mmCIF file with all atom_site columns, C-alpha atoms in Angstrom:
data_model
loop_
_atom_site.group_PDB
_atom_site.id
_atom_site.type_symbol
_atom_site.label_atom_id
_atom_site.label_alt_id
_atom_site.label_comp_id
_atom_site.label_asym_id
_atom_site.label_entity_id
_atom_site.label_seq_id
_atom_site.pdbx_PDB_ins_code
_atom_site.Cartn_x
_atom_site.Cartn_y
_atom_site.Cartn_z
_atom_site.occupancy
_atom_site.B_iso_or_equiv
_atom_site.pdbx_formal_charge
_atom_site.auth_seq_id
_atom_site.auth_comp_id
_atom_site.auth_asym_id
_atom_site.auth_atom_id
_atom_site.pdbx_PDB_model_num
ATOM 1  C CA . UNK A 1 1  ? -14.900 38.231 40.767 1.00 57.00 ? 642 UNK A CA 1
ATOM 2  C CA . UNK A 1 2  ? -10.883 37.389 40.382 1.00 64.00 ? 643 UNK A CA 1
ATOM 3  C CA . UNK A 1 3  ? -8.970  39.042 37.663 1.00 71.00 ? 644 UNK A CA 1
ATOM 4  C CA . UNK A 1 4  ? -6.168  37.230 36.174 1.00 72.00 ? 645 UNK A CA 1
ATOM 5  C CA . UNK A 1 5  ? -2.965  38.360 34.165 1.00 66.00 ? 646 UNK A CA 1
ATOM 6  C CA . UNK A 1 6  ? -0.602  37.096 32.221 1.00 69.00 ? 647 UNK A CA 1
ATOM 7  C CA . UNK A 1 7  ? 2.711   37.449 34.102 1.00 71.00 ? 648 UNK A CA 1
ATOM 8  C CA . UNK A 1 8  ? 5.605   38.843 31.306 1.00 74.00 ? 649 UNK A CA 1
ATOM 9  C CA . UNK A 1 9  ? 9.090   40.374 32.377 1.00 85.00 ? 650 UNK A CA 1
ATOM 10 C CA . UNK A 1 10 ? 12.118  40.186 30.012 1.00 85.00 ? 651 UNK A CA 1
ATOM 11 C CA . UNK A 1 11 ? 13.115  36.819 32.151 1.00 83.00 ? 652 UNK A CA 1
ATOM 12 C CA . UNK A 1 12 ? 9.457   34.691 31.190 1.00 84.00 ? 653 UNK A CA 1
ATOM 13 C CA . UNK A 1 13 ? 10.084  35.770 27.320 1.00 83.00 ? 654 UNK A CA 1
ATOM 14 C CA . UNK A 1 14 ? 13.500  34.600 27.222 1.00 83.00 ? 655 UNK A CA 1
ATOM 15 C CA . UNK A 1 15 ? 12.320  31.257 28.895 1.00 84.00 ? 656 UNK A CA 1
ATOM 16 C CA . UNK A 1 16 ? 9.552   31.248 26.154 1.00 87.00 ? 657 UNK A CA 1
ATOM 17 C CA . UNK A 1 17 ? 11.833  31.960 23.737 1.00 83.00 ? 658 UNK A CA 1
ATOM 18 C CA . UNK A 1 18 ? 14.323  29.473 24.471 1.00 89.00 ? 659 UNK A CA 1
ATOM 19 C CA . UNK A 1 19 ? 11.310  27.031 24.754 1.00 91.00 ? 660 UNK A CA 1
ATOM 20 C CA . UNK A 1 20 ? 10.521  28.080 21.073 1.00 93.00 ? 661 UNK A CA 1
ATOM 21 C CA . UNK A 1 21 ? 14.178  27.758 20.013 1.00 94.00 ? 662 UNK A CA 1
ATOM 22 C CA . UNK A 1 22 ? 14.218  23.832 21.888 1.00 95.00 ? 663 UNK A CA 1
ATOM 23 C CA . UNK A 1 23 ? 10.990  22.397 20.135 1.00 96.00 ? 664 UNK A CA 1
ATOM 24 C CA . UNK A 1 24 ? 12.031  24.123 16.520 1.00 97.00 ? 665 UNK A CA 1
ATOM 25 C CA . UNK A 1 25 ? 15.748  22.473 16.590 1.00 97.00 ? 666 UNK A CA 1
ATOM 26 C CA . UNK A 1 26 ? 14.018  18.909 17.920 1.00 97.00 ? 667 UNK A CA 1
ATOM 27 C CA . UNK A 1 27 ? 11.807  19.253 14.641 1.00 98.00 ? 668 UNK A CA 1
ATOM 28 C CA . UNK A 1 28 ? 14.471  19.872 12.549 1.00 98.00 ? 669 UNK A CA 1
ATOM 29 C CA . UNK A 1 29 ? 16.452  17.121 13.988 1.00 98.00 ? 670 UNK A CA 1
ATOM 30 C CA . UNK A 1 30 ? 13.263  14.915 13.568 1.00 98.00 ? 671 UNK A CA 1
ATOM 31 C CA . UNK A 1 31 ? 12.726  15.931 9.881  1.00 98.00 ? 672 UNK A CA 1
ATOM 32 C CA . UNK A 1 32 ? 16.431  14.920 9.032  1.00 98.00 ? 673 UNK A CA 1
ATOM 33 C CA . UNK A 1 33 ? 15.743  11.808 10.776 1.00 97.00 ? 674 UNK A CA 1
ATOM 34 C CA . UNK A 1 34 ? 12.640  10.863 9.389  1.00 97.00 ? 675 UNK A CA 1
ATOM 35 C CA . UNK A 1 35 ? 13.828  11.147 6.187  1.00 97.00 ? 676 UNK A CA 1
ATOM 36 C CA . UNK A 1 36 ? 17.654  8.806  6.409  1.00 97.00 ? 677 UNK A CA 1
ATOM 37 C CA . UNK A 1 37 ? 19.454  12.256 6.603  1.00 96.00 ? 678 UNK A CA 1
ATOM 38 C CA . UNK A 1 38 ? 20.795  11.174 9.932  1.00 94.00 ? 679 UNK A CA 1
ATOM 39 C CA . UNK A 1 39 ? 23.253  13.943 11.035 1.00 97.00 ? 680 UNK A CA 1
ATOM 40 C CA . UNK A 1 40 ? 26.694  13.379 12.648 1.00 97.00 ? 681 UNK A CA 1
ATOM 41 C CA . UNK A 1 41 ? 28.255  15.077 16.254 1.00 98.00 ? 682 UNK A CA 1
ATOM 42 C CA . UNK A 1 42 ? 29.226  17.887 14.852 1.00 97.00 ? 683 UNK A CA 1
ATOM 43 C CA . UNK A 1 43 ? 25.642  18.599 12.873 1.00 98.00 ? 684 UNK A CA 1
ATOM 44 C CA . UNK A 1 44 ? 23.212  17.106 15.692 1.00 97.00 ? 685 UNK A CA 1
ATOM 45 C CA . UNK A 1 45 ? 25.426  19.636 17.926 1.00 98.00 ? 686 UNK A CA 1
ATOM 46 C CA . UNK A 1 46 ? 24.923  22.777 15.861 1.00 97.00 ? 687 UNK A CA 1
ATOM 47 C CA . UNK A 1 47 ? 21.382  22.466 15.913 1.00 98.00 ? 688 UNK A CA 1
ATOM 48 C CA . UNK A 1 48 ? 20.560  21.500 19.205 1.00 97.00 ? 689 UNK A CA 1
ATOM 49 C CA . UNK A 1 49 ? 22.768  24.872 20.211 1.00 96.00 ? 690 UNK A CA 1
ATOM 50 C CA . UNK A 1 50 ? 20.908  27.263 17.937 1.00 96.00 ? 691 UNK A CA 1
ATOM 51 C CA . UNK A 1 51 ? 18.455  29.601 19.506 1.00 94.00 ? 692 UNK A CA 1
ATOM 52 C CA . UNK A 1 52 ? 17.628  31.999 16.086 1.00 95.00 ? 693 UNK A CA 1
ATOM 53 C CA . UNK A 1 53 ? 14.310  31.123 15.366 1.00 95.00 ? 694 UNK A CA 1
ATOM 54 C CA . UNK A 1 54 ? 15.018  32.649 12.372 1.00 96.00 ? 695 UNK A CA 1
ATOM 55 C CA . UNK A 1 55 ? 17.798  30.140 11.468 1.00 97.00 ? 696 UNK A CA 1
ATOM 56 C CA . UNK A 1 56 ? 16.310  27.491 12.906 1.00 97.00 ? 697 UNK A CA 1
ATOM 57 C CA . UNK A 1 57 ? 12.667  28.070 10.277 1.00 97.00 ? 698 UNK A CA 1
ATOM 58 C CA . UNK A 1 58 ? 15.062  28.385 7.233  1.00 98.00 ? 699 UNK A CA 1
ATOM 59 C CA . UNK A 1 59 ? 16.967  24.589 8.520  1.00 98.00 ? 700 UNK A CA 1
ATOM 60 C CA . UNK A 1 60 ? 13.180  23.138 9.227  1.00 98.00 ? 701 UNK A CA 1
ATOM 61 C CA . UNK A 1 61 ? 12.192  24.321 5.700  1.00 98.00 ? 702 UNK A CA 1
ATOM 62 C CA . UNK A 1 62 ? 15.673  23.133 4.494  1.00 98.00 ? 703 UNK A CA 1
ATOM 63 C CA . UNK A 1 63 ? 15.186  19.475 6.217  1.00 98.00 ? 704 UNK A CA 1
ATOM 64 C CA . UNK A 1 64 ? 12.069  19.116 4.523  1.00 97.00 ? 705 UNK A CA 1
ATOM 65 C CA . UNK A 1 65 ? 13.597  18.614 0.858  1.00 96.00 ? 706 UNK A CA 1
ATOM 66 C CA . UNK A 1 66 ? 17.353  18.534 0.831  1.00 95.00 ? 707 UNK A CA 1
ATOM 67 C CA . UNK A 1 67 ? 19.651  15.179 0.049  1.00 96.00 ? 708 UNK A CA 1
ATOM 68 C CA . UNK A 1 68 ? 22.091  15.614 3.273  1.00 96.00 ? 709 UNK A CA 1
ATOM 69 C CA . UNK A 1 69 ? 22.687  17.333 6.241  1.00 97.00 ? 710 UNK A CA 1
ATOM 70 C CA . UNK A 1 70 ? 25.392  19.625 4.920  1.00 97.00 ? 711 UNK A CA 1
ATOM 71 C CA . UNK A 1 71 ? 23.081  20.994 2.327  1.00 97.00 ? 712 UNK A CA 1
ATOM 72 C CA . UNK A 1 72 ? 20.957  22.438 5.511  1.00 97.00 ? 713 UNK A CA 1
ATOM 73 C CA . UNK A 1 73 ? 23.296  24.061 7.638  1.00 97.00 ? 714 UNK A CA 1
ATOM 74 C CA . UNK A 1 74 ? 25.117  25.718 4.630  1.00 94.00 ? 715 UNK A CA 1
ATOM 75 C CA . UNK A 1 75 ? 25.474  29.244 4.694  1.00 82.00 ? 716 UNK A CA 1
#
């Protein structure tokens, strides 16, 4: 019988984090598009480039109810 384990390292963890951030940024953009709040190129790039999972969570929550993309990205 062979035991299996999940290999982890700083590198694999960084890849996982990168994937989670990319998926969250895509979700923010999809919510905005679905609500008819299409971001301009600069806003789209800012959202797509963000890798801060906490910030992406905040933006996602805002994207569900705000009236403009500027409101999503406010500080």
